[in-house]
CSV table of C-alpha atoms and ligand atoms in Angstrom, one decimal:
chain,number,residue,atom,x,y,z
A,1,MET,CA,-0.3,-0.1,0.0
A,2,TYR,CA,2.6,2.6,1.0
A,3,GLY,CA,4.2,2.5,-2.3
A,4,GLN,CA,1.4,4.1,-3.9
A,5,PHE,CA,0.7,6.5,-1.1
A,6,LYS,CA,4.3,7.6,-0.9
A,7,ASP,CA,3.9,8.5,-4.9
A,8,HIS,CA,0.8,10.6,-3.9
A,9,LEU,CA,2.4,12.5,-1.0
A,10,ILE,CA,5.6,13.4,-3.3
A,11,LYS,CA,3.1,14.8,-5.7
A,12,GLU,CA,1.4,16.8,-3.2
A,13,LEU,CA,4.5,18.0,-1.6
A,14,ASN,CA,5.8,19.3,-5.1
A,15,ASP,CA,2.5,21.1,-5.6
A,16,ILE,CA,3.3,22.9,-2.2
A,17,ARG,CA,6.7,23.6,-3.3
A,18,GLU,CA,5.5,24.9,-6.6
A,19,ALA,CA,2.8,26.9,-5.2
A,20,GLY,CA,5.7,28.8,-3.4
A,21,LEU,CA,4.0,27.6,0.1
A,22,TYR,CA,6.6,25.3,1.3
A,23,LYS,CA,7.8,26.1,4.9
A,24,ASP,CA,11.5,25.7,5.4
A,25,GLU,CA,12.7,25.8,9.1
A,26,ARG,CA,15.9,27.6,9.9
A,27,ILE,CA,17.9,26.3,12.8
A,28,ILE,CA,19.0,28.1,15.5
A,29,VAL,CA,22.1,26.9,17.8
A,30,SER,CA,21.7,29.4,20.6
A,31,PRO,CA,18.7,30.0,23.3
A,32,GLN,CA,16.4,32.1,22.0
A,33,GLY,CA,16.6,35.8,22.6
A,34,ALA,CA,17.0,39.0,20.9
A,35,GLU,CA,20.5,37.9,19.5
A,36,ILE,CA,20.4,34.4,18.0
A,37,GLU,CA,23.1,32.2,16.2
A,38,LEU,CA,22.0,30.2,13.2
A,39,GLU,CA,23.1,26.8,12.1
A,40,SER,CA,25.1,28.6,9.2
A,41,GLY,CA,27.1,30.5,12.3
A,42,GLN,CA,25.4,33.6,11.1
A,43,ARG,CA,24.3,35.9,14.3
A,44,VAL,CA,21.1,37.6,13.5
A,45,LEU,CA,18.8,39.9,15.5
A,46,ASN,CA,15.6,38.2,16.0
A,47,PHE,CA,12.6,40.3,14.9
A,48,CYS,CA,10.0,37.4,14.3
A,49,ALA,CA,9.7,35.7,18.2
A,50,ASN,CA,6.6,35.5,20.3
A,51,ASN,CA,9.2,36.4,23.0
A,52,TYR,CA,7.5,39.6,23.8
A,53,LEU,CA,8.8,40.0,27.3
A,54,GLY,CA,12.3,38.9,26.5
A,55,LEU,CA,11.4,35.9,29.0
A,56,SER,CA,12.5,32.9,26.7
A,57,ASN,CA,16.1,32.6,28.5
A,58,HIS,CA,15.5,35.1,31.4
A,59,PRO,CA,17.8,33.9,34.3
A,60,GLU,CA,14.9,34.2,36.7
A,61,LEU,CA,12.9,31.6,34.6
A,62,VAL,CA,15.8,29.6,34.1
A,63,LYS,CA,16.6,29.3,38.0
A,64,ALA,CA,13.0,28.7,38.8
A,65,ALA,CA,12.8,25.8,36.3
A,66,LYS,CA,15.9,24.5,37.8
A,67,GLU,CA,14.5,24.7,41.4
A,68,GLY,CA,11.2,22.9,40.0
A,69,LEU,CA,13.2,20.2,38.5
A,70,ASP,CA,15.2,19.8,41.7
A,71,THR,CA,11.9,19.7,43.8
A,72,HIS,CA,9.3,18.1,41.9
A,73,GLY,CA,11.5,16.0,39.1
A,74,TYR,CA,11.2,15.8,35.4
A,75,GLY,CA,7.8,14.4,34.5
A,76,MET,CA,4.5,13.7,35.7
A,77,SER,CA,3.6,10.4,34.1
A,78,SER,CA,0.1,11.2,34.5
A,79,VAL,CA,-3.1,13.2,33.5
A,80,ARG,CA,-4.0,15.8,36.0
A,81,PHE,CA,-7.0,14.0,37.3
A,82,ILE,CA,-5.0,10.5,37.9
A,83,CYS,CA,-1.9,11.5,39.7
A,84,GLY,CA,-0.8,14.5,37.6
A,85,THR,CA,-1.8,17.6,39.8
A,86,THR,CA,1.2,19.0,41.9
A,87,ASP,CA,1.0,21.7,44.6
A,88,LEU,CA,2.8,23.9,42.1
A,89,HIS,CA,0.1,23.4,39.2
A,90,LYS,CA,-2.4,24.5,41.8
A,91,THR,CA,-0.3,27.6,42.6
A,92,LEU,CA,0.0,28.6,39.0
A,93,GLU,CA,-3.8,28.1,38.3
A,94,ARG,CA,-4.5,30.3,41.2
A,95,LYS,CA,-1.9,33.1,40.2
A,96,ILE,CA,-3.2,33.3,36.6
A,97,ALA,CA,-6.8,33.6,37.8
A,98,LYS,CA,-5.4,36.7,40.0
A,99,PHE,CA,-3.5,38.1,37.4
A,100,PHE,CA,-6.4,38.3,35.0
A,101,GLY,CA,-9.1,39.1,37.7
A,102,THR,CA,-11.0,35.8,37.2
A,103,GLU,CA,-12.2,33.2,39.5
A,104,ASP,CA,-10.3,30.0,38.8
A,105,THR,CA,-7.9,28.6,35.8
A,106,ILE,CA,-7.5,25.1,34.3
A,107,LEU,CA,-4.1,24.5,32.6
A,108,TYR,CA,-3.5,22.4,29.5
A,109,ALA,CA,-0.4,21.3,27.8
A,110,ALA,CA,-1.0,24.2,25.0
A,111,ALA,CA,-3.4,27.0,24.2
A,112,PHE,CA,-4.0,25.0,21.3
A,113,ASP,CA,-5.7,22.3,23.5
A,114,ALA,CA,-7.3,25.0,26.0
A,115,ASN,CA,-9.1,26.2,22.8
A,116,GLY,CA,-9.5,22.8,21.4
A,117,GLY,CA,-11.1,21.5,24.8
A,118,VAL,CA,-13.3,24.7,25.6
A,119,PHE,CA,-16.4,24.5,23.4
A,120,GLU,CA,-17.6,21.0,23.4
A,121,PRO,CA,-18.0,20.5,27.1
A,122,LEU,CA,-20.1,23.7,27.5
A,123,LEU,CA,-22.4,23.9,24.5
A,124,THR,CA,-24.6,21.7,22.7
A,125,GLU,CA,-26.7,22.1,19.3
A,126,GLU,CA,-29.3,24.2,21.1
A,127,ASP,CA,-26.5,27.0,21.4
A,128,ALA,CA,-24.7,29.3,19.4
A,129,ILE,CA,-21.1,30.1,18.8
A,130,ILE,CA,-20.4,33.8,17.1
A,131,SER,CA,-16.9,33.8,15.9
A,132,ASP,CA,-14.6,36.4,14.3
A,133,SER,CA,-13.5,35.8,11.0
A,134,LEU,CA,-9.8,35.9,11.7
A,135,ASN,CA,-9.7,34.0,14.7
A,136,HIS,CA,-6.8,31.6,15.5
A,137,ALA,CA,-6.7,27.9,13.7
A,138,SER,CA,-7.3,26.1,17.6
A,139,ILE,CA,-10.6,28.3,17.8
A,140,ILE,CA,-11.7,27.3,14.5
A,141,ASP,CA,-10.8,23.3,15.3
A,142,GLY,CA,-12.4,23.7,18.7
A,143,VAL,CA,-15.6,25.2,17.1
A,144,ARG,CA,-15.6,22.1,14.7
A,145,LEU,CA,-15.7,19.8,17.6
A,146,CYS,CA,-18.5,21.2,19.3
A,147,LYS,CA,-22.2,20.8,18.0
A,148,ALA,CA,-23.2,24.2,18.7
A,149,GLN,CA,-24.5,26.4,15.8
A,150,ARG,CA,-21.9,28.6,13.9
A,151,TYR,CA,-21.9,32.1,13.2
A,152,ARG,CA,-19.1,34.7,11.8
A,153,TYR,CA,-18.6,38.0,11.4
A,154,PRO,CA,-15.9,39.7,9.5
A,155,ASN,CA,-12.9,40.8,11.5
A,156,ALA,CA,-13.7,43.2,14.5
A,157,ASP,CA,-16.5,44.4,12.8
A,158,MET,CA,-19.1,45.1,15.5
A,159,ALA,CA,-22.0,45.8,13.1
A,160,GLY,CA,-21.4,42.5,11.6
A,161,LEU,CA,-21.3,41.1,15.3
A,162,GLU,CA,-24.9,42.7,16.4
A,163,GLU,CA,-26.3,41.1,12.9
A,164,GLU,CA,-25.3,37.8,13.9
A,165,LEU,CA,-26.3,38.0,17.7
A,166,LYS,CA,-29.9,38.8,16.0
A,167,LYS,CA,-29.8,35.9,14.2
A,168,ALA,CA,-28.5,33.7,17.3
A,169,GLN,CA,-31.5,35.2,19.4
A,170,LYS,CA,-33.3,31.6,18.8
A,171,ASN,CA,-30.4,29.7,20.3
A,172,ARG,CA,-30.4,28.9,23.9
A,173,PHE,CA,-27.0,30.2,25.1
A,174,ARG,CA,-24.5,32.5,23.1
A,175,LEU,CA,-20.9,32.6,23.0
A,176,ILE,CA,-18.9,35.4,21.5
A,177,VAL,CA,-15.2,34.3,20.8
A,178,THR,CA,-12.5,36.6,19.7
A,179,ASP,CA,-8.9,36.7,19.4
A,180,GLY,CA,-7.6,39.5,21.9
A,181,VAL,CA,-5.0,40.7,19.3
A,182,PHE,CA,-4.9,39.4,15.8
A,183,SER,CA,-1.7,38.1,14.8
A,184,MET,CA,-1.2,39.2,11.3
A,185,ASP,CA,-2.3,42.8,11.7
A,186,GLY,CA,-1.5,43.2,15.3
A,187,ASN,CA,-5.0,45.0,15.8
A,188,VAL,CA,-6.6,44.9,19.3
A,189,ALA,CA,-10.2,43.3,19.1
A,190,PRO,CA,-12.8,46.0,20.2
A,191,VAL,CA,-13.7,43.9,23.3
A,192,ASP,CA,-15.2,46.9,25.1
A,193,LYS,CA,-17.7,47.0,22.4
A,194,MET,CA,-18.1,43.3,22.1
A,195,VAL,CA,-18.9,43.1,26.0
A,196,GLU,CA,-21.7,45.9,25.5
A,197,LEU,CA,-23.2,44.0,22.6
A,198,ALA,CA,-23.1,40.9,24.7
A,199,GLU,CA,-24.8,42.4,27.7
A,200,LYS,CA,-27.6,44.0,25.0
A,201,TYR,CA,-28.1,40.5,23.3
A,202,ASP,CA,-27.7,38.0,26.5
A,203,ALA,CA,-24.5,36.6,25.2
A,204,MET,CA,-21.3,35.6,26.8
A,205,VAL,CA,-17.9,36.7,25.6
A,206,MET,CA,-14.4,34.6,25.4
A,207,VAL,CA,-11.1,36.0,24.5
A,208,ASP,CA,-8.4,34.2,23.4
A,209,GLU,CA,-5.2,36.2,25.0
A,210,SER,CA,-2.5,34.2,23.5
A,211,HIS,CA,-1.0,37.6,21.7
A,212,SER,CA,-2.1,40.2,23.9
A,213,ALA,CA,-1.5,38.8,27.6
A,214,GLY,CA,1.7,40.4,28.8
A,215,VAL,CA,1.6,43.0,26.0
A,216,VAL,CA,-1.6,44.7,25.9
A,217,GLY,CA,-2.7,46.9,28.9
A,218,HIS,CA,-0.4,48.8,30.9
A,219,SER,CA,0.5,45.9,33.3
A,220,GLY,CA,0.1,43.4,30.6
A,221,ARG,CA,-3.0,41.8,31.8
A,222,GLY,CA,-4.5,42.0,28.4
A,223,VAL,CA,-7.8,43.5,26.9
A,224,SER,CA,-9.4,43.5,30.3
A,225,GLU,CA,-7.1,46.2,31.6
A,226,HIS,CA,-6.5,47.8,28.1
A,227,PHE,CA,-10.4,48.4,27.9
A,228,ASP,CA,-11.0,48.5,31.6
A,229,ILE,CA,-13.6,45.8,31.6
A,230,PHE,CA,-12.0,43.5,34.4
A,231,GLY,CA,-14.7,41.0,35.2
A,232,ARG,CA,-17.1,41.3,32.1
A,233,ILE,CA,-15.4,38.8,30.2
A,234,ASP,CA,-16.6,35.2,30.8
A,235,LEU,CA,-13.6,33.2,29.5
A,236,ILE,CA,-10.0,33.7,28.5
A,237,THR,CA,-7.8,31.3,27.1
A,238,GLY,CA,-4.0,32.2,26.9
A,239,THR,CA,-0.6,30.6,26.3
A,240,LEU,CA,2.5,30.3,28.3
A,241,GLY,CA,4.3,29.8,24.8
A,242,LYS,CA,4.6,33.6,24.0
A,243,SER,CA,5.0,36.5,26.3
A,244,PHE,CA,4.6,34.2,29.3
A,245,GLY,CA,8.2,32.5,29.1
A,246,GLY,CA,7.8,31.1,25.8
A,247,ALA,CA,8.1,27.1,26.8
A,248,ILE,CA,4.9,25.7,26.7
A,249,GLY,CA,1.6,25.3,28.3
A,250,GLY,CA,-1.9,26.7,27.9
A,251,PHE,CA,-4.5,27.9,29.9
A,252,THR,CA,-8.5,28.8,30.2
A,253,THR,CA,-9.3,31.1,33.0
A,254,GLY,CA,-12.7,32.9,34.0
A,255,ARG,CA,-15.9,32.1,35.9
A,256,LYS,CA,-15.9,29.4,38.6
A,257,GLU,CA,-18.3,26.9,37.3
A,258,ILE,CA,-17.3,27.0,33.8
A,259,ILE,CA,-13.7,25.9,34.8
A,260,GLU,CA,-15.1,23.3,37.2
A,261,MET,CA,-17.0,21.8,34.1
A,262,LEU,CA,-14.0,21.9,31.8
A,263,ARG,CA,-11.9,19.8,34.6
A,264,GLN,CA,-14.8,17.1,34.3
A,265,ARG,CA,-15.4,17.2,30.5
A,266,SER,CA,-12.8,18.8,28.5
A,267,ARG,CA,-10.9,16.3,26.7
A,268,PRO,CA,-7.5,17.6,26.4
A,269,TYR,CA,-7.2,17.9,29.7
A,270,LEU,CA,-8.7,14.5,30.8
A,271,PHE,CA,-6.7,12.6,28.3
A,272,SER,CA,-3.3,14.5,27.8
A,273,ASN,CA,-0.3,14.6,30.0
A,274,SER,CA,0.3,17.1,32.7
A,275,LEU,CA,2.8,20.0,32.4
A,276,PRO,CA,6.3,19.3,33.6
A,277,PRO,CA,6.8,20.9,37.2
A,278,MET,CA,9.7,22.9,36.1
A,279,VAL,CA,7.6,24.7,33.4
A,280,VAL,CA,4.9,25.2,36.1
A,281,ASN,CA,7.6,26.7,38.6
A,282,ALA,CA,9.0,28.8,36.2
A,283,GLY,CA,5.2,30.2,35.2
A,284,ILE,CA,4.8,31.1,38.7
A,285,ARG,CA,8.0,33.0,38.9
A,286,MET,CA,6.9,34.5,35.7
A,287,ILE,CA,3.4,35.7,37.1
A,288,ASP,CA,5.3,37.0,40.7
A,289,MET,CA,7.5,39.2,38.5
A,290,MET,CA,4.9,40.6,36.6
A,291,SER,CA,2.9,41.3,39.6
A,292,GLU,CA,6.1,43.1,41.2
A,293,THR,CA,7.0,45.6,38.4
A,294,ASN,CA,5.9,46.7,35.1
A,295,GLU,CA,9.4,47.1,34.1
A,296,LEU,CA,9.2,44.7,31.1
A,297,GLN,CA,5.8,45.9,29.8
A,298,ASP,CA,7.1,49.5,29.8
A,299,LYS,CA,10.2,48.4,28.1
A,300,LEU,CA,8.0,46.5,25.7
A,301,HIS,CA,5.9,49.6,25.1
A,302,ALA,CA,8.9,52.0,24.7
A,303,ASN,CA,10.5,49.9,22.0
A,304,THR,CA,7.2,49.3,20.0
A,305,ASP,CA,6.4,53.1,19.9
A,306,TYR,CA,10.2,53.8,18.9
A,307,PHE,CA,10.0,51.2,16.2
A,308,MET,CA,6.9,52.1,14.7
A,309,GLU,CA,7.4,55.9,14.8
A,310,LYS,CA,10.9,55.6,12.9
A,311,MET,CA,9.6,53.1,10.6
A,312,GLN,CA,6.8,55.6,9.4
A,313,THR,CA,9.1,58.6,9.2
A,314,ALA,CA,11.0,56.3,7.1
A,315,GLY,CA,8.3,56.2,5.0
A,316,PHE,CA,7.0,52.6,5.3
A,317,ASP,CA,3.5,51.7,5.2
A,318,ILE,CA,2.5,50.4,8.9
A,319,LYS,CA,-0.6,49.1,10.1
A,320,PRO,CA,-1.8,50.8,13.2
A,321,THR,CA,-1.6,48.8,16.2
A,322,GLN,CA,-1.7,48.8,20.3
A,323,SER,CA,0.1,45.4,20.4
A,324,ALA,CA,3.8,44.5,19.8
A,325,ILE,CA,3.1,43.4,16.3
A,326,CYS,CA,4.2,45.8,13.5
A,327,ALA,CA,2.9,44.9,10.1
A,328,VAL,CA,5.2,46.4,7.3
A,329,MET,CA,2.7,46.6,4.5
A,330,LEU,CA,4.3,45.3,1.0
A,331,TYR,CA,1.3,44.1,-0.9
A,332,ASP,CA,3.3,42.1,-3.2
A,333,ALA,CA,4.2,38.6,-2.2
A,334,LYS,CA,7.6,38.6,-4.1
A,335,VAL,CA,8.6,41.8,-2.7
A,336,ALA,CA,7.8,40.5,0.8
A,337,GLN,CA,10.0,37.2,0.2
A,338,GLU,CA,13.0,39.3,-1.3
A,339,MET,CA,13.0,41.7,1.4
A,340,ALA,CA,13.0,39.2,4.1
A,341,ALA,CA,15.9,37.4,2.6
A,342,ARG,CA,17.8,40.6,2.1
A,343,LEU,CA,17.0,41.7,5.4
A,344,LEU,CA,18.8,38.3,6.6
A,345,ASP,CA,21.9,39.2,4.8
A,346,GLU,CA,21.9,42.7,7.0
A,347,GLY,CA,21.6,40.4,10.2
A,348,ILE,CA,17.9,41.1,10.6
A,349,TYR,CA,15.6,38.1,10.9
A,350,VAL,CA,12.2,38.3,9.9
A,351,ILE,CA,9.6,36.7,8.1
A,352,GLY,CA,7.4,37.8,5.0
A,353,PHE,CA,3.9,36.8,5.0
A,354,TYR,CA,1.5,36.5,2.1
A,355,TYR,CA,-1.4,34.6,0.6
A,356,PRO,CA,-2.9,32.2,2.0
A,357,VAL,CA,-1.6,33.2,5.4
A,358,VAL,CA,-2.9,36.8,4.6
A,359,PRO,CA,-5.3,37.9,1.7
A,360,LYS,CA,-4.0,38.0,-1.7
A,361,GLY,CA,-2.4,41.3,-2.4
A,362,LEU,CA,-1.9,41.9,1.3
A,363,ALA,CA,1.7,40.5,1.5
A,364,ARG,CA,3.7,42.0,4.7
A,365,ILE,CA,6.9,41.5,6.7
A,366,ARG,CA,5.9,40.9,10.2
A,367,VAL,CA,7.9,42.5,12.7
A,368,GLN,CA,7.7,41.2,16.6
A,369,LEU,CA,9.0,43.6,19.2
A,370,SER,CA,10.5,42.6,22.5
A,371,ALA,CA,11.6,43.9,25.8
A,372,ALA,CA,14.7,42.3,25.1
A,373,HIS,CA,15.6,44.5,22.4
A,374,LYS,CA,18.2,47.1,22.9
A,375,GLN,CA,18.0,50.6,21.6
A,376,GLU,CA,21.0,49.6,19.2
A,377,HIS,CA,19.1,46.4,18.1
A,378,LEU,CA,16.0,48.8,17.0
A,379,ASP,CA,18.3,51.0,15.4
A,380,LYS,CA,20.1,48.5,13.3
A,381,ALA,CA,16.9,47.1,12.1
A,382,ILE,CA,15.5,50.5,11.0
A,383,ILE,CA,18.7,51.4,9.2
A,384,ALA,CA,18.5,47.9,7.6
A,385,PHE,CA,14.8,48.2,6.6
A,386,THR,CA,15.6,51.4,5.2
A,387,LYS,CA,18.3,50.4,3.1
A,388,VAL,CA,16.5,47.3,1.6
A,389,GLY,CA,13.6,49.3,1.3
A,390,LYS,CA,15.1,51.7,-0.8
A,391,GLU,CA,17.0,49.0,-2.9
A,392,LEU,CA,13.7,47.3,-3.6
A,393,GLY,CA,11.6,50.6,-4.4
A,394,VAL,CA,9.3,50.0,-1.5
A,395,ILE,CA,10.4,53.7,0.1
A,396,LYS,CA,11.9,56.6,-1.5
B,1,PLP,C1,-0.3,30.7,19.6
B,1,PLP,C2,-1.7,31.1,19.6
B,1,PLP,C3,-2.2,29.8,20.1
B,1,PLP,C4,-1.8,28.2,20.4
B,1,PLP,O1,-0.7,28.7,21.6
B,1,PLP,P1,0.2,27.1,21.9
B,1,PLP,O2,0.4,27.3,23.5
B,1,PLP,O3,1.2,27.5,21.4
B,1,PLP,O4,-0.7,25.9,21.7
B,1,PLP,C5,-3.6,29.8,20.1
B,1,PLP,N1,-4.6,30.8,19.9
B,1,PLP,C6,-3.7,32.2,19.8
B,1,PLP,C7,-4.4,33.2,19.2
B,1,PLP,C8,-2.2,32.1,19.1
B,1,PLP,O5,-1.9,33.1,18.7
């Protein structure tokens, strides 16, 4: 059998390559950080990691991880409900809830699992899920696993959401779901308007804070802080794999009874292994650090403002955003690819995004800022962008 299947795969893989959609992985041989070393020996400045707060290789987290390893060992060899829950897991869950101003938290192996396991246990075919058209793949997959009726509105379009909410009045329960920050444009979802509409049309609100937690809001408490709507979001999902340390892990935090039900029925929680204690202990340290000071958020916000302003002054077309994602619009896929390649030659690691990741004709380079970037890193990137931008005729 495999012979035929192999031929089939080779053909499909070739099609992917010919369409220019084949994803090659660049190999890093240093820890993740603002400056990294590639397998080629080249040292580059990294502007494409989700390392928003620069915690991926932070000495405090490395230390906490080692401590967790020493006190609680390497692995749990169990799911949570059999024998995979330690005091560390419970502490981190409590601390995440306190951070977001919610009632309780449930940890998962990844945010992909948190989103995959959140809808099906809570809603049935009588209910409605009203979803932003640009929501993350894990939300889309989670919704697919649930029997609730699906409604969709155009990205961040509140008139569109209102229309869908009207249609969904016939359903028993309604849940609006959105990313907090959309990863391609970096725009913050208008969650203030969403909670108002939710109150008007009797719906619940869920926000995936994967790109917004740690980043958005004065002290990084996400959209609740950004819009001052603490307590009005019913359900938040998020990741420990981006600004929260960058290792692995996800969570759902929110209303007590919802979390209690997820512990009983959420399949990725019930049937997948518990997070290793070292990751959990580093997570505890991470939340403590963020509760002690806003230093990292302040640095990130200052870096983002500086970079955006200088890039605009240089003549680049930048999408307005309040996140740490800076979309440098190039429109043409070939230009985006060429520009990213030339920037790498200049020691700046960024990635070009084009169809089908973003709509046709809206190719771009996505720059992700970090609290780990120093002034000289930002200046070097701006100089490189300006040089390559001129060479390619993107700016004058
Ligand atoms: C990155 C991301 C995820 C997945 O997070 P993992 O913990 O890596 O699985 C889920 N949702 C959104 C919006 C994301 O950006």
